Amino acid sequence: MKTDQQIAQILRFFVVLSSALVICYVAIALTPDLLANTLFSVVLWVLVSGLYFSAVLIAVRSAPSRNFTLVVVGFALILRITVWHISPEFTTDYYRYVWDGKVAATGINPFRYAPADEALKHLRTPNIYEKINFKDARTIYGPLAQAGFRLLYGVFGENITCWRATFFIADVMNLFLIIALLGALGLPRHWMVVYGFHPLVLIDLCANMHLDVFLIAILLAAFVCASVNRAMLGLVFLAGATLVKYFPAILLPLFLRRITAETSNLYRWLRVSSYLTLFTVIIIAAYLPYASPDVDLAAGLRYFSTQLGVTAWSPYFLIMKTSGKVGADAVAVAVLAIIILVGLSKKDLMRWLRWMLLVLSAMALLTPVQRPWYFAWALPLCCVQVWWSWLLLGCLSLLTYSVLISYEYIYQIKFIVYIIFYAALIVEFYIKRKGKIK
């Protein structure tokens, strides 16, 4: 049992570490051209990651404390204000969001044409169109995302700064949703530090403006609802997440199992049928305004799943090298199916959430094309069950940007990243089996 003096000393040390973390992000923000200062940038990423792990280690080993929670929330907000000044130079995805919103605002179905189509020539402006990647691909974002793009374009037009502010607000909302989830589970609220301080969240979701920050917010709302026995509302949120990006639909079986866990067999199947119908009706109703015989709603998904290369040294890549692409697809589907089937037996809320963490992380690892921000999907649930090797993969993934590391060496960099992750995963699994770490 720690004395009050010891607790105060731990909190002061945490404040020092957090302050050092803020200084590092200030240095990143003040670096005039990160792309031209590769070595300096890598040193900063390594330093930031080391400080992050030190802060998380202290937090998860500290007793619940209102003061500790307030300090974590305060520094999480300060870090977000700091990264506001880091230009989003590692991606151009947000230009596609603006483009889709612009197309929809003119009354054109955003699923109908790719940006390069001559039918949209009159909408092209140098400050948006010329910066879009994959101009020959139709949109991959779902109806709820499209509605958001249209709303933001109607309010902010092509003002990227205002668009960016909405992403920051969404991520701040994520902090408080995680606190609500931890509170519902009876866990220390200051464990929010796992997500709130993570470099991948700060750089890829906040600074780089990836849509996944909204997806995570909706998924978190679904998890919170499931934790406080608001089943129907939670299912609506899960449908909403599926209408942003497709993959959350894979969570539906586990979600249905959770919200019907306490009912008898006959009544359970009646509830499952009604909830499944509700989920399906929401999805169909959202897509109906965009559906027509001459519009291929899945064209964007097919493009990105077939035209982009497989991420080197990922689990999918290793399976493909031995079994071919068809074999890799089959193995990925089988592994996910087995995880979900086993997860159907997890009735306890904590076990259920940990299994959700496993499904989200497996989904990110078994996709052919992996982007660093995919690893952020599971980070909120790492606040419930700290998965150190996954946190490490999230930090290391920032080094896989071909714009940060010379593309000449990206294959080798990815090899190093995944080898470190695989080794850390094995070590963590062994130590946890021995019961030596949380």
mmCIF file of N, CA and C in Angstrom, residues 270-315:
data_model
loop_
_atom_site.group_PDB
_atom_site.id
_atom_site.type_symbol
_atom_site.label_atom_id
_atom_site.label_comp_id
_atom_site.label_asym_id
_atom_site.label_seq_id
_atom_site.Cartn_x
_atom_site.Cartn_y
_atom_site.Cartn_z
ATOM 1 N N LEU A 270 -35.577 -15.024 -30.800
ATOM 2 C CA LEU A 270 -36.528 -13.999 -31.228
ATOM 3 C C LEU A 270 -35.874 -12.618 -31.193
ATOM 4 N N ARG A 271 -35.104 -12.367 -30.139
ATOM 5 C CA ARG A 271 -34.405 -11.078 -30.025
ATOM 6 C C ARG A 271 -33.322 -10.955 -31.088
ATOM 7 N N VAL A 272 -32.576 -12.027 -31.299
ATOM 8 C CA VAL A 272 -31.542 -12.006 -32.336
ATOM 9 C C VAL A 272 -32.166 -11.686 -33.694
ATOM 10 N N SER A 273 -33.286 -12.322 -34.001
ATOM 11 C CA SER A 273 -33.954 -12.078 -35.282
ATOM 12 C C SER A 273 -34.401 -10.633 -35.407
ATOM 13 N N SER A 274 -34.964 -10.090 -34.329
ATOM 14 C CA SER A 274 -35.451 -8.704 -34.392
ATOM 15 C C SER A 274 -34.299 -7.712 -34.504
ATOM 16 N N TYR A 275 -33.212 -7.953 -33.746
ATOM 17 C CA TYR A 275 -32.055 -7.046 -33.812
ATOM 18 C C TYR A 275 -31.351 -7.152 -35.164
ATOM 19 N N LEU A 276 -31.261 -8.359 -35.693
ATOM 20 C CA LEU A 276 -30.642 -8.543 -37.004
ATOM 21 C C LEU A 276 -31.462 -7.849 -38.088
ATOM 22 N N THR A 277 -32.774 -7.927 -37.959
ATOM 23 C CA THR A 277 -33.658 -7.231 -38.909
ATOM 24 C C THR A 277 -33.457 -5.731 -38.810
ATOM 25 N N LEU A 278 -33.376 -5.223 -37.577
ATOM 26 C CA LEU A 278 -33.164 -3.788 -37.383
ATOM 27 C C LEU A 278 -31.859 -3.349 -38.024
ATOM 28 N N PHE A 279 -30.787 -4.085 -37.789
ATOM 29 C CA PHE A 279 -29.478 -3.760 -38.355
ATOM 30 C C PHE A 279 -29.554 -3.740 -39.886
ATOM 31 N N THR A 280 -30.174 -4.756 -40.464
ATOM 32 C CA THR A 280 -30.280 -4.865 -41.922
ATOM 33 C C THR A 280 -31.096 -3.732 -42.506
ATOM 34 N N VAL A 281 -32.209 -3.398 -41.849
ATOM 35 C CA VAL A 281 -33.073 -2.311 -42.330
ATOM 36 C C VAL A 281 -32.319 -0.986 -42.329
ATOM 37 N N ILE A 282 -31.531 -0.729 -41.275
ATOM 38 C CA ILE A 282 -30.752 0.517 -41.206
ATOM 39 C C ILE A 282 -29.762 0.595 -42.360
ATOM 40 N N ILE A 283 -29.042 -0.508 -42.611
ATOM 41 C CA ILE A 283 -28.044 -0.528 -43.686
ATOM 42 C C ILE A 283 -28.709 -0.309 -45.044
ATOM 43 N N ILE A 284 -29.788 -1.043 -45.312
ATOM 44 C CA ILE A 284 -30.472 -0.928 -46.610
ATOM 45 C C ILE A 284 -31.054 0.468 -46.794
ATOM 46 N N ALA A 285 -31.676 0.996 -45.736
ATOM 47 C CA ALA A 285 -32.284 2.328 -45.823
ATOM 48 C C ALA A 285 -31.231 3.396 -46.111
ATOM 49 N N ALA A 286 -30.038 3.234 -45.538
ATOM 50 C CA ALA A 286 -28.972 4.224 -45.761
ATOM 51 C C ALA A 286 -28.439 4.171 -47.182
ATOM 52 N N TYR A 287 -28.398 2.982 -47.787
ATOM 53 C CA TYR A 287 -27.858 2.843 -49.142
ATOM 54 C C TYR A 287 -28.897 3.135 -50.230
ATOM 55 N N LEU A 288 -30.166 3.047 -49.894
ATOM 56 C CA LEU A 288 -31.213 3.209 -50.915
ATOM 57 C C LEU A 288 -31.116 4.523 -51.696
ATOM 58 N N PRO A 289 -30.860 5.678 -51.041
ATOM 59 C CA PRO A 289 -30.768 6.917 -51.822
ATOM 60 C C PRO A 289 -29.650 6.932 -52.860
ATOM 61 N N TYR A 290 -28.660 6.071 -52.683
ATOM 62 C CA TYR A 290 -27.519 6.040 -53.605
ATOM 63 C C TYR A 290 -27.637 4.912 -54.632
ATOM 64 N N ALA A 291 -28.593 4.021 -54.443
ATOM 65 C CA ALA A 291 -28.686 2.825 -55.286
ATOM 66 C C ALA A 291 -29.491 3.091 -56.545
ATOM 67 N N SER A 292 -28.977 2.589 -57.654
ATOM 68 C CA SER A 292 -29.693 2.604 -58.929
ATOM 69 C C SER A 292 -29.040 1.563 -59.833
ATOM 70 N N PRO A 293 -29.731 1.087 -60.854
ATOM 71 C CA PRO A 293 -29.184 0.015 -61.700
ATOM 72 C C PRO A 293 -27.834 0.335 -62.335
ATOM 73 N N ASP A 294 -27.566 1.623 -62.586
ATOM 74 C CA ASP A 294 -26.329 1.986 -63.266
ATOM 75 C C ASP A 294 -25.230 2.464 -62.314
ATOM 76 N N VAL A 295 -25.412 2.264 -61.003
ATOM 77 C CA VAL A 295 -24.412 2.663 -60.022
ATOM 78 C C VAL A 295 -23.909 1.417 -59.291
ATOM 79 N N ASP A 296 -22.605 1.224 -59.340
ATOM 80 C CA ASP A 296 -21.975 0.081 -58.661
ATOM 81 C C ASP A 296 -21.462 0.554 -57.298
ATOM 82 N N LEU A 297 -22.222 0.265 -56.255
ATOM 83 C CA LEU A 297 -21.879 0.752 -54.925
ATOM 84 C C LEU A 297 -20.600 0.125 -54.375
ATOM 85 N N ALA A 298 -20.227 -1.019 -54.886
ATOM 86 C CA ALA A 298 -19.043 -1.720 -54.382
ATOM 87 C C ALA A 298 -17.803 -1.493 -55.249
ATOM 88 N N ALA A 299 -17.892 -0.619 -56.236
ATOM 89 C CA ALA A 299 -16.765 -0.421 -57.159
ATOM 90 C C ALA A 299 -15.512 0.057 -56.431
ATOM 91 N N GLY A 300 -15.675 0.987 -55.506
ATOM 92 C CA GLY A 300 -14.519 1.502 -54.770
ATOM 93 C C GLY A 300 -13.869 0.442 -53.913
ATOM 94 N N LEU A 301 -14.688 -0.365 -53.251
ATOM 95 C CA LEU A 301 -14.152 -1.440 -52.412
ATOM 96 C C LEU A 301 -13.372 -2.443 -53.255
ATOM 97 N N ARG A 302 -13.910 -2.806 -54.411
ATOM 98 C CA ARG A 302 -13.208 -3.756 -55.286
ATOM 99 C C ARG A 302 -11.891 -3.182 -55.777
ATOM 100 N N TYR A 303 -11.882 -1.917 -56.094
ATOM 101 C CA TYR A 303 -10.669 -1.271 -56.593
ATOM 102 C C TYR A 303 -9.555 -1.358 -55.547
ATOM 103 N N PHE A 304 -9.868 -0.943 -54.329
ATOM 104 C CA PHE A 304 -8.834 -0.894 -53.299
ATOM 105 C C PHE A 304 -8.428 -2.281 -52.812
ATOM 106 N N SER A 305 -9.297 -3.276 -52.980
ATOM 107 C CA SER A 305 -8.954 -4.627 -52.544
ATOM 108 C C SER A 305 -8.197 -5.419 -53.608
ATOM 109 N N THR A 306 -8.201 -4.929 -54.853
ATOM 110 C CA THR A 306 -7.547 -5.682 -55.930
ATOM 111 C C THR A 306 -6.402 -4.926 -56.597
ATOM 112 N N GLN A 307 -6.453 -3.605 -56.580
ATOM 113 C CA GLN A 307 -5.469 -2.831 -57.338
ATOM 114 C C GLN A 307 -4.243 -2.428 -56.530
ATOM 115 N N LEU A 308 -4.357 -2.443 -55.214
ATOM 116 C CA LEU A 308 -3.220 -2.038 -54.384
ATOM 117 C C LEU A 308 -2.392 -3.252 -53.993
ATOM 118 N N GLY A 309 -1.122 -3.050 -53.799
ATOM 119 C CA GLY A 309 -0.233 -4.153 -53.443
ATOM 120 C C GLY A 309 -0.440 -4.614 -52.005
ATOM 121 N N VAL A 310 0.021 -5.826 -51.729
ATOM 122 C CA VAL A 310 -0.069 -6.383 -50.380
ATOM 123 C C VAL A 310 1.055 -5.802 -49.521
ATOM 124 N N THR A 311 0.730 -5.450 -48.277
ATOM 125 C CA THR A 311 1.720 -4.873 -47.378
ATOM 126 C C THR A 311 2.796 -5.896 -47.034
ATOM 127 N N ALA A 312 4.035 -5.558 -47.305
ATOM 128 C CA ALA A 312 5.150 -6.489 -47.094
ATOM 129 C C ALA A 312 5.304 -6.871 -45.634
ATOM 130 N N TRP A 313 5.544 -8.158 -45.409
ATOM 131 C CA TRP A 313 5.865 -8.757 -44.118
ATOM 132 C C TRP A 313 4.700 -8.781 -43.134
ATOM 133 N N SER A 314 3.526 -8.367 -43.579
ATOM 134 C CA SER A 314 2.340 -8.508 -42.739
ATOM 135 C C SER A 314 1.960 -9.985 -42.667
ATOM 136 N N PRO A 315 1.106 -10.389 -41.709
ATOM 137 C CA PRO A 315 0.676 -11.800 -41.662
ATOM 138 C C PRO A 315 0.069 -12.268 -42.980
#
